[in-house]
CSV table of C-alpha atoms in Angstrom, one decimal:
chain,number,residue,atom,x,y,z
A,1156,MET,CA,32.5,-23.6,81.5
A,1157,ILE,CA,32.5,-27.3,82.4
A,1158,LYS,CA,29.2,-29.0,83.0
A,1159,GLY,CA,28.7,-32.2,85.0
A,1160,GLU,CA,31.3,-34.1,86.8
A,1161,LYS,CA,34.7,-32.4,86.7
A,1162,THR,CA,37.5,-34.8,86.0
A,1163,TRP,CA,40.9,-34.2,84.3
A,1164,PHE,CA,39.6,-35.1,80.8
A,1165,SER,CA,36.4,-33.1,81.2
A,1166,TYR,CA,38.7,-30.1,80.7
A,1167,PHE,CA,40.3,-31.4,77.6
A,1168,GLY,CA,39.6,-29.2,74.6
A,1169,GLU,CA,40.8,-26.2,72.6
A,1170,GLY,CA,41.6,-22.8,73.9
A,1171,THR,CA,41.2,-21.9,77.6
A,1172,THR,CA,39.9,-25.4,78.5
A,1173,PHE,CA,43.2,-26.8,77.3
A,1174,ILE,CA,45.1,-24.6,79.7
A,1175,LEU,CA,42.8,-25.8,82.5
A,1176,TRP,CA,43.5,-29.4,81.4
A,1177,ILE,CA,47.3,-28.8,81.6
A,1178,CYS,CA,47.0,-27.2,85.0
A,1179,TYR,CA,44.6,-29.8,86.4
A,1180,ILE,CA,47.2,-32.2,87.8
A,1181,PRO,CA,49.6,-29.5,89.3
A,1182,SER,CA,46.7,-27.6,90.9
A,1183,GLN,CA,44.0,-30.1,91.7
A,1184,LEU,CA,46.0,-33.2,92.5
A,1185,LEU,CA,49.4,-31.8,93.6
A,1186,GLY,CA,47.9,-28.7,95.2
A,1187,LEU,CA,50.5,-26.4,93.7
A,1188,SER,CA,49.8,-22.6,93.9
A,1189,TYR,CA,49.2,-20.1,91.1
A,1190,VAL,CA,52.7,-18.7,91.7
A,1191,THR,CA,54.2,-22.2,91.1
A,1192,GLY,CA,52.1,-22.4,87.9
A,1193,ASN,CA,53.7,-19.2,86.7
A,1194,ILE,CA,57.1,-20.6,87.4
A,1195,ILE,CA,56.3,-23.8,85.4
A,1196,PHE,CA,54.9,-21.9,82.4
A,1197,GLY,CA,57.8,-19.4,82.6
A,1198,ALA,CA,60.2,-22.3,82.4
A,1199,LEU,CA,58.5,-23.5,79.2
A,1200,GLY,CA,58.8,-19.9,77.8
A,1201,PHE,CA,62.5,-19.9,78.7
A,1202,ILE,CA,63.0,-23.3,76.9
A,1203,GLY,CA,61.3,-21.8,73.8
A,1204,ILE,CA,63.7,-18.8,73.9
A,1205,ARG,CA,66.6,-21.3,74.3
A,1206,TYR,CA,65.6,-23.1,71.2
A,1207,ILE,CA,65.6,-19.9,69.1
A,1208,PHE,CA,68.9,-18.8,70.7
A,1209,ILE,CA,70.6,-22.0,69.8
A,1210,MET,CA,69.5,-22.0,66.2
A,1211,THR,CA,70.5,-18.3,65.8
A,1212,ALA,CA,73.9,-19.0,67.3
A,1213,ASP,CA,74.5,-22.0,65.1
A,1214,LEU,CA,73.0,-20.9,61.8
A,1215,PHE,CA,73.5,-17.2,61.4
A,1216,PRO,CA,76.6,-16.3,59.4
A,1217,THR,CA,77.7,-13.1,61.2
A,1218,ASN,CA,76.5,-10.6,63.8
A,1219,TYR,CA,75.4,-7.0,63.3
A,1220,GLU,CA,75.6,-3.9,65.6
A,1221,VAL,CA,73.2,-1.1,66.1
A,1222,LEU,CA,74.8,1.9,67.8
A,1223,GLY,CA,77.7,-0.3,68.8
A,1224,VAL,CA,75.4,-2.9,70.4
A,1225,PRO,CA,75.4,-6.4,68.8
A,1226,LEU,CA,72.0,-7.7,67.9
A,1227,PHE,CA,73.0,-11.2,69.1
A,1228,PRO,CA,72.4,-11.9,71.9
A,1229,THR,CA,70.9,-8.5,72.8
A,1230,VAL,CA,67.5,-9.2,71.2
A,1231,PHE,CA,67.0,-12.2,73.5
A,1232,TYR,CA,66.9,-9.8,76.5
A,1233,PHE,CA,63.8,-7.9,75.1
A,1234,LEU,CA,61.2,-7.4,77.8
A,1235,ASN,CA,58.2,-8.6,75.8
A,1236,LEU,CA,59.9,-11.8,74.8
A,1237,HIS,CA,60.0,-12.8,78.5
A,1238,PHE,CA,57.1,-10.9,80.0
A,1239,TRP,CA,54.3,-12.5,77.9
A,1240,SER,CA,55.8,-16.0,77.9
A,1241,ALA,CA,56.3,-16.2,81.7
A,1242,GLY,CA,52.8,-16.8,83.1
A,1243,VAL,CA,50.0,-19.3,83.1
A,1244,GLY,CA,48.1,-19.0,79.8
A,1245,LYS,CA,48.0,-19.7,76.1
A,1246,ASP,CA,50.8,-17.2,75.3
A,1247,ALA,CA,53.6,-19.2,77.0
A,1248,ILE,CA,52.3,-22.5,75.5
A,1249,CYS,CA,52.1,-21.1,72.0
A,1250,PHE,CA,55.5,-19.3,72.2
A,1251,TRP,CA,57.2,-22.5,73.5
A,1252,GLY,CA,55.3,-24.8,71.1
A,1253,ILE,CA,56.1,-22.7,68.0
A,1254,ALA,CA,59.8,-22.5,68.9
A,1255,TRP,CA,60.0,-26.2,69.7
A,1256,PHE,CA,58.2,-27.0,66.4
A,1257,LEU,CA,60.7,-24.9,64.4
A,1258,PHE,CA,63.6,-26.4,66.3
A,1259,ALA,CA,62.4,-29.8,65.4
A,1260,ILE,CA,61.9,-29.2,61.6
A,1261,GLN,CA,65.3,-27.7,61.3
A,1262,LYS,CA,66.6,-31.3,61.7
A,1263,TYR,CA,63.4,-33.0,60.5
A,1264,SER,CA,64.9,-36.4,59.8
A,1265,SER,CA,65.7,-37.1,63.5
A,1266,ARG,CA,63.3,-34.7,65.3
A,1267,TRP,CA,60.0,-35.1,63.3
A,1268,TRP,CA,58.3,-36.7,66.3
A,1269,GLN,CA,59.1,-33.6,68.4
A,1270,ALA,CA,57.4,-31.4,65.8
A,1271,VAL,CA,54.2,-33.6,66.1
A,1272,ILE,CA,54.1,-33.1,69.9
A,1273,ALA,CA,54.8,-29.4,69.6
A,1274,LEU,CA,52.0,-28.9,67.1
A,1275,PHE,CA,49.7,-30.7,69.4
A,1276,PHE,CA,50.2,-28.1,72.1
A,1277,VAL,CA,50.1,-25.1,69.8
A,1278,TYR,CA,47.0,-26.2,68.0
A,1279,LEU,CA,45.0,-27.0,71.1
A,1280,ALA,CA,46.0,-23.7,72.7
A,1281,ARG,CA,45.2,-21.6,69.7
A,1282,PRO,CA,43.9,-23.6,66.7
A,1283,HIS,CA,44.3,-20.8,64.2
A,1284,ILE,CA,48.0,-20.4,65.1
A,1285,GLY,CA,48.5,-24.2,64.8
A,1286,GLN,CA,46.8,-24.1,61.3
A,1287,ALA,CA,49.1,-21.2,60.2
A,1288,LEU,CA,52.2,-23.1,61.7
A,1289,ILE,CA,51.7,-26.3,59.8
A,1290,SER,CA,50.8,-24.5,56.6
A,1291,GLY,CA,53.9,-22.3,56.9
A,1292,ALA,CA,56.1,-25.3,57.5
A,1293,GLY,CA,54.7,-27.1,54.4
A,1294,ILE,CA,55.5,-24.0,52.2
A,1295,ALA,CA,58.9,-23.6,53.8
A,1296,ILE,CA,59.8,-27.3,53.1
A,1297,LEU,CA,58.7,-26.9,49.5
A,1298,LEU,CA,60.9,-23.8,49.0
A,1299,GLY,CA,63.8,-25.2,51.0
A,1300,SER,CA,66.8,-25.9,48.9
A,1301,GLU,CA,68.4,-27.9,51.7
A,1302,VAL,CA,65.6,-30.4,51.9
A,1303,LYS,CA,66.1,-33.6,49.8
A,1304,ILE,CA,63.4,-34.2,47.2
A,1305,GLY,CA,62.1,-37.3,48.8
A,1306,TYR,CA,61.7,-35.6,52.2
A,1307,LYS,CA,60.3,-32.6,50.5
A,1308,ILE,CA,57.5,-34.5,48.8
A,1309,ALA,CA,56.7,-36.6,52.0
A,1310,LEU,CA,56.8,-33.7,54.5
A,1311,SER,CA,55.0,-31.2,52.4
A,1312,GLY,CA,52.4,-33.8,51.6
A,1313,LEU,CA,51.9,-34.5,55.3
A,1314,ALA,CA,51.7,-30.8,56.0
A,1315,VAL,CA,48.9,-30.4,53.4
A,1316,VAL,CA,47.0,-33.4,54.8
A,1317,GLY,CA,47.4,-32.1,58.3
A,1318,ALA,CA,46.2,-28.6,57.4
A,1319,ILE,CA,43.1,-30.0,55.6
A,1320,PHE,CA,42.4,-32.4,58.5
A,1321,LEU,CA,42.7,-29.6,61.1
A,1322,LEU,CA,40.7,-27.0,59.1
A,1323,PRO,CA,37.2,-28.0,60.3
A,1324,SER,CA,38.3,-27.9,63.9
A,1325,THR,CA,39.9,-24.5,63.3
A,1326,LEU,CA,36.7,-23.1,61.8
A,1327,GLU,CA,34.7,-24.5,64.7
A,1328,ALA,CA,37.1,-22.9,67.2
A,1329,LEU,CA,36.9,-19.5,65.5
A,1330,ARG,CA,33.1,-19.9,65.1
A,1331,LEU,CA,33.3,-19.6,61.3
A,1332,GLU,CA,31.2,-21.5,58.8
A,1333,ASP,CA,33.9,-21.3,56.1
A,1334,LEU,CA,37.1,-19.4,55.1
A,1335,SER,CA,35.3,-16.9,53.0
A,1336,LEU,CA,36.2,-13.2,53.1
A,1337,GLN,CA,32.7,-12.4,54.3
A,1338,SER,CA,33.0,-14.7,57.3
A,1339,MET,CA,36.5,-13.4,58.2
A,1340,GLU,CA,35.3,-9.8,57.9
A,1341,SER,CA,32.4,-10.5,60.3
A,1342,LEU,CA,34.7,-12.0,62.8
A,1343,THR,CA,37.1,-9.2,62.5
A,1344,ASN,CA,34.4,-6.5,63.0
A,1345,ALA,CA,33.1,-8.2,66.1
A,1346,THR,CA,36.6,-8.5,67.6
A,1347,VAL,CA,37.4,-4.8,66.8
A,1348,GLY,CA,34.1,-3.8,68.4
A,1349,ASN,CA,34.9,-5.7,71.6
A,1350,LEU,CA,38.5,-4.4,71.9
A,1351,SER,CA,37.8,-0.7,71.0
A,1352,SER,CA,35.1,0.0,73.5
A,1353,THR,CA,35.5,2.9,75.9
A,1354,HIS,CA,35.9,0.4,78.8
A,1355,VAL,CA,39.1,-1.0,77.4
A,1356,GLY,CA,42.4,0.7,78.1
A,1357,SER,CA,45.0,1.5,75.4
A,1358,ARG,CA,42.4,1.2,72.7
A,1359,VAL,CA,42.9,2.3,69.1
A,1360,ASP,CA,40.1,2.8,66.7
A,1361,ILE,CA,41.4,1.0,63.6
A,1362,SER,CA,38.0,0.8,61.8
A,1363,SER,CA,38.9,3.9,59.7
A,1364,TYR,CA,42.6,2.9,59.2
A,1365,SER,CA,43.9,1.9,55.8
A,1366,TRP,CA,45.7,-1.4,55.5
A,1367,PRO,CA,49.2,0.1,55.6
A,1368,ILE,CA,48.3,2.1,58.8
A,1369,LYS,CA,46.8,-1.1,60.3
A,1370,LEU,CA,50.0,-3.0,59.6
A,1371,PHE,CA,52.2,-0.2,61.0
A,1372,THR,CA,50.0,-0.1,64.2
A,1373,TYR,CA,50.3,-3.8,64.7
A,1374,MET,CA,54.0,-4.1,64.0
A,1375,PHE,CA,55.5,-0.9,65.4
A,1376,ARG,CA,53.2,0.4,68.1
A,1377,PRO,CA,53.0,1.3,70.9
A,1378,LEU,CA,55.6,4.1,70.4
A,1379,PHE,CA,56.7,6.6,73.1
A,1380,PHE,CA,53.6,8.8,72.6
A,1381,ASP,CA,51.4,5.7,73.2
A,1382,ALA,CA,53.2,4.6,76.4
A,1383,HIS,CA,50.8,4.5,79.3
A,1384,ASN,CA,52.7,2.2,81.6
A,1385,PHE,CA,56.1,0.6,82.3
A,1386,VAL,CA,55.6,-2.3,79.8
A,1387,SER,CA,54.5,-0.1,76.9
A,1388,PHE,CA,57.3,2.4,77.5
A,1389,PHE,CA,60.0,-0.3,77.2
A,1390,SER,CA,58.1,-1.9,74.3
A,1391,SER,CA,58.6,1.4,72.5
A,1392,PHE,CA,62.3,0.8,72.3
A,1393,GLU,CA,61.7,-2.7,70.8
A,1394,ASN,CA,59.3,-1.3,68.3
A,1395,ILE,CA,61.8,1.4,67.2
A,1396,LEU,CA,64.3,-1.3,66.6
A,1397,TYR,CA,61.8,-3.3,64.6
A,1398,LEU,CA,61.0,-0.2,62.5
A,1399,TYR,CA,64.7,0.5,62.0
A,1400,LEU,CA,65.6,-3.0,60.9
A,1401,SER,CA,62.6,-3.2,58.5
A,1402,PHE,CA,64.2,-0.5,56.4
A,1403,PHE,CA,67.0,-2.9,55.6
A,1404,ILE,CA,64.8,-5.5,54.0
A,1405,TYR,CA,64.7,-3.9,50.6
A,1406,ARG,CA,68.4,-3.2,50.4
A,1407,ASN,CA,69.5,-6.6,51.7
A,1408,TRP,CA,66.9,-8.8,50.1
A,1409,THR,CA,68.4,-11.2,47.5
A,1410,PRO,CA,67.2,-14.6,46.1
A,1411,GLU,CA,70.5,-16.1,47.5
A,1412,ALA,CA,69.7,-14.9,51.0
A,1413,LEU,CA,66.2,-16.5,50.9
A,1414,ARG,CA,67.7,-19.6,49.4
A,1415,ASP,CA,70.3,-20.0,52.1
A,1416,MET,CA,68.0,-19.0,55.0
A,1417,PRO,CA,67.7,-21.7,57.6
A,1418,LEU,CA,64.6,-23.8,57.4
A,1419,PHE,CA,63.3,-22.8,60.8
A,1420,LEU,CA,63.4,-19.1,59.8
A,1421,LYS,CA,61.7,-19.7,56.5
A,1422,ALA,CA,58.9,-21.5,58.3
A,1423,GLY,CA,58.8,-18.9,61.0
A,1424,ILE,CA,58.5,-15.9,58.7
A,1425,ILE,CA,55.9,-17.7,56.4
A,1426,THR,CA,53.9,-18.4,59.5
A,1427,TRP,CA,54.3,-14.8,60.7
A,1428,ILE,CA,52.7,-13.4,57.5
A,1429,PRO,CA,49.1,-14.8,57.8
A,1430,VAL,CA,49.1,-14.4,61.6
A,1431,THR,CA,50.1,-10.7,61.1
A,1432,LEU,CA,47.5,-10.1,58.3
A,1433,ALA,CA,44.8,-11.6,60.6
A,1434,PHE,CA,45.7,-9.8,63.8
A,1435,MET,CA,46.3,-6.4,62.2
A,1436,ASN,CA,42.7,-6.3,61.1
A,1437,ALA,CA,41.2,-7.7,64.4
A,1438,LEU,CA,43.3,-6.2,67.3
A,1439,SER,CA,42.5,-2.6,68.2
A,1440,ASN,CA,44.0,-2.6,71.7
A,1441,LEU,CA,47.8,-2.0,72.0
A,1442,GLY,CA,48.1,-4.1,75.1
A,1443,VAL,CA,46.5,-7.1,73.3
A,1444,VAL,CA,48.7,-6.4,70.3
A,1445,MET,CA,51.9,-6.6,72.4
A,1446,ARG,CA,50.7,-9.9,73.8
A,1447,MET,CA,49.6,-11.5,70.6
A,1448,LYS,CA,52.5,-10.5,68.4
A,1449,ASN,CA,55.0,-11.9,70.9
A,1450,MET,CA,54.4,-15.4,69.5
A,1451,THR,CA,55.8,-14.7,66.0
A,1452,MET,CA,57.4,-11.2,66.0
A,1453,ILE,CA,60.8,-12.6,67.0
A,1454,TYR,CA,60.9,-14.3,63.6
A,1455,PHE,CA,60.4,-11.1,61.7
A,1456,LEU,CA,63.2,-9.6,63.7
A,1457,LEU,CA,65.5,-12.6,63.0
A,1458,PHE,CA,64.4,-12.4,59.3
A,1459,CYS,CA,65.7,-8.8,59.1
A,1460,PHE,CA,68.8,-9.8,61.1
A,1461,PHE,CA,69.6,-12.7,58.8
A,1462,LEU,CA,69.3,-10.6,55.6
A,1463,ILE,CA,71.7,-8.0,57.0
A,1464,ALA,CA,74.1,-10.7,58.4
A,1465,TYR,CA,74.1,-12.6,55.1
A,1466,ASN,CA,74.9,-9.6,53.0
A,1467,LYS,CA,77.6,-8.6,55.5
A,1468,LYS,CA,79.1,-12.0,55.1
A,1469,LEU,CA,79.1,-11.6,51.3
A,1470,ARG,CA,80.8,-8.2,51.6
A,1471,ILE,CA,83.5,-9.7,53.8
A,1472,GLN,CA,84.0,-12.6,51.3
A,1473,LYS,CA,84.3,-10.1,48.4
A,1474,ALA,CA,86.8,-8.0,50.4
A,1475,MET,CA,88.9,-11.1,51.2
A,1476,GLU,CA,88.8,-12.1,47.5
A,1477,ARG,CA,90.0,-8.6,46.5
A,1478,VAL,CA,92.8,-8.8,49.1
A,1479,LYS,CA,93.8,-12.2,47.7
A,1480,ASP,CA,93.8,-10.9,44.2
A,1481,LEU,CA,96.0,-8.0,45.1
A,1482,LYS,CA,98.4,-10.3,46.9
A,1483,LEU,CA,98.5,-12.5,43.8
A,1484,ARG,CA,99.1,-9.6,41.5
A,1485,GLU,CA,101.9,-8.3,43.8
A,1486,GLU,CA,103.4,-11.8,43.8
A,1487,ILE,CA,103.3,-11.9,39.9
A,1488,ARG,CA,104.9,-8.5,39.7
A,1489,ARG,CA,107.6,-9.5,42.2
A,1490,ARG,CA,108.4,-12.6,40.2
A,1491,LYS,CA,108.6,-10.7,36.9
A,1492,GLY,CA,111.0,-8.2,38.5
A,1493,VAL,CA,113.2,-11.1,39.7
A,1494,VAL,CA,113.2,-12.6,36.2
A,1495,GLY,CA,114.0,-9.3,34.6
A,1496,ARG,CA,116.9,-8.7,37.0
A,1497,ALA,CA,118.2,-12.2,36.3
A,1498,ARG,CA,118.2,-11.6,32.6
A,1499,GLY,CA,119.9,-8.3,33.0
């Protein structure tokens, strides 16, 4: 992988070499073990979960229960959320970096510099995810009603410039000549072929699947009939919840809910869309699907959660207004009765 003299910066690059670059000082200079590396990367994953936890606790209007169990904080105990972000590798770095980036842009005026550092880690770990993240943030800022017009123009402009600047490196990392549909299809077919061979466990032949079935496979499988080990069995419970909550999107979707959605969640769900469209066509192994969707699937879950919680808050407000109106009418009738008795 590395030719010539091996120094710290000889490992600097995109993808796996970037992880080797991060691990060089702990492993080569400090002599720390692989187990210690897992602890360090697991700590970064935990920090990412903490960022999302804090924003959910501060910015969501109400809670919601499924079978008497509150979604908050239960969703933060999901197995996949911790399993794939607790070891040495790109998954922990991307999960932590995306969460940190979204945490930073939520208060962009004071944390913008944190967003730059977070994007650095995400982009070098997985360039295509970094590209989607900065593009999603730019769109979210343009759509955000809470962003002042001056900040909106400046930040969205920076996001566009950043996305254009990073595009050549992203294409090089993906080994694409351009962003044409033909190039993307060739890459997808090659990836599907590698992951659906008979030598790969938990494989799924998605080559004949329609787009809706590919989307369902990526988002909601493995289910119980797919479970072949401990992790996939417990993932089935999570996927059932994802499927259940997704039915609430149509009923709870309103322009007001999207308008009042926190900026971090807008950026998260917009980033989730292109990542999902890309991976659902390329990943034909359920084990890889569980690992790759862990980076962004939490934002789909929180998107559903917010829509439900927001409409629950509106129903509570309307109920309180009705109670207030009834009390006001009762008070008016009481006063009229007092006046009538006084005249009598």
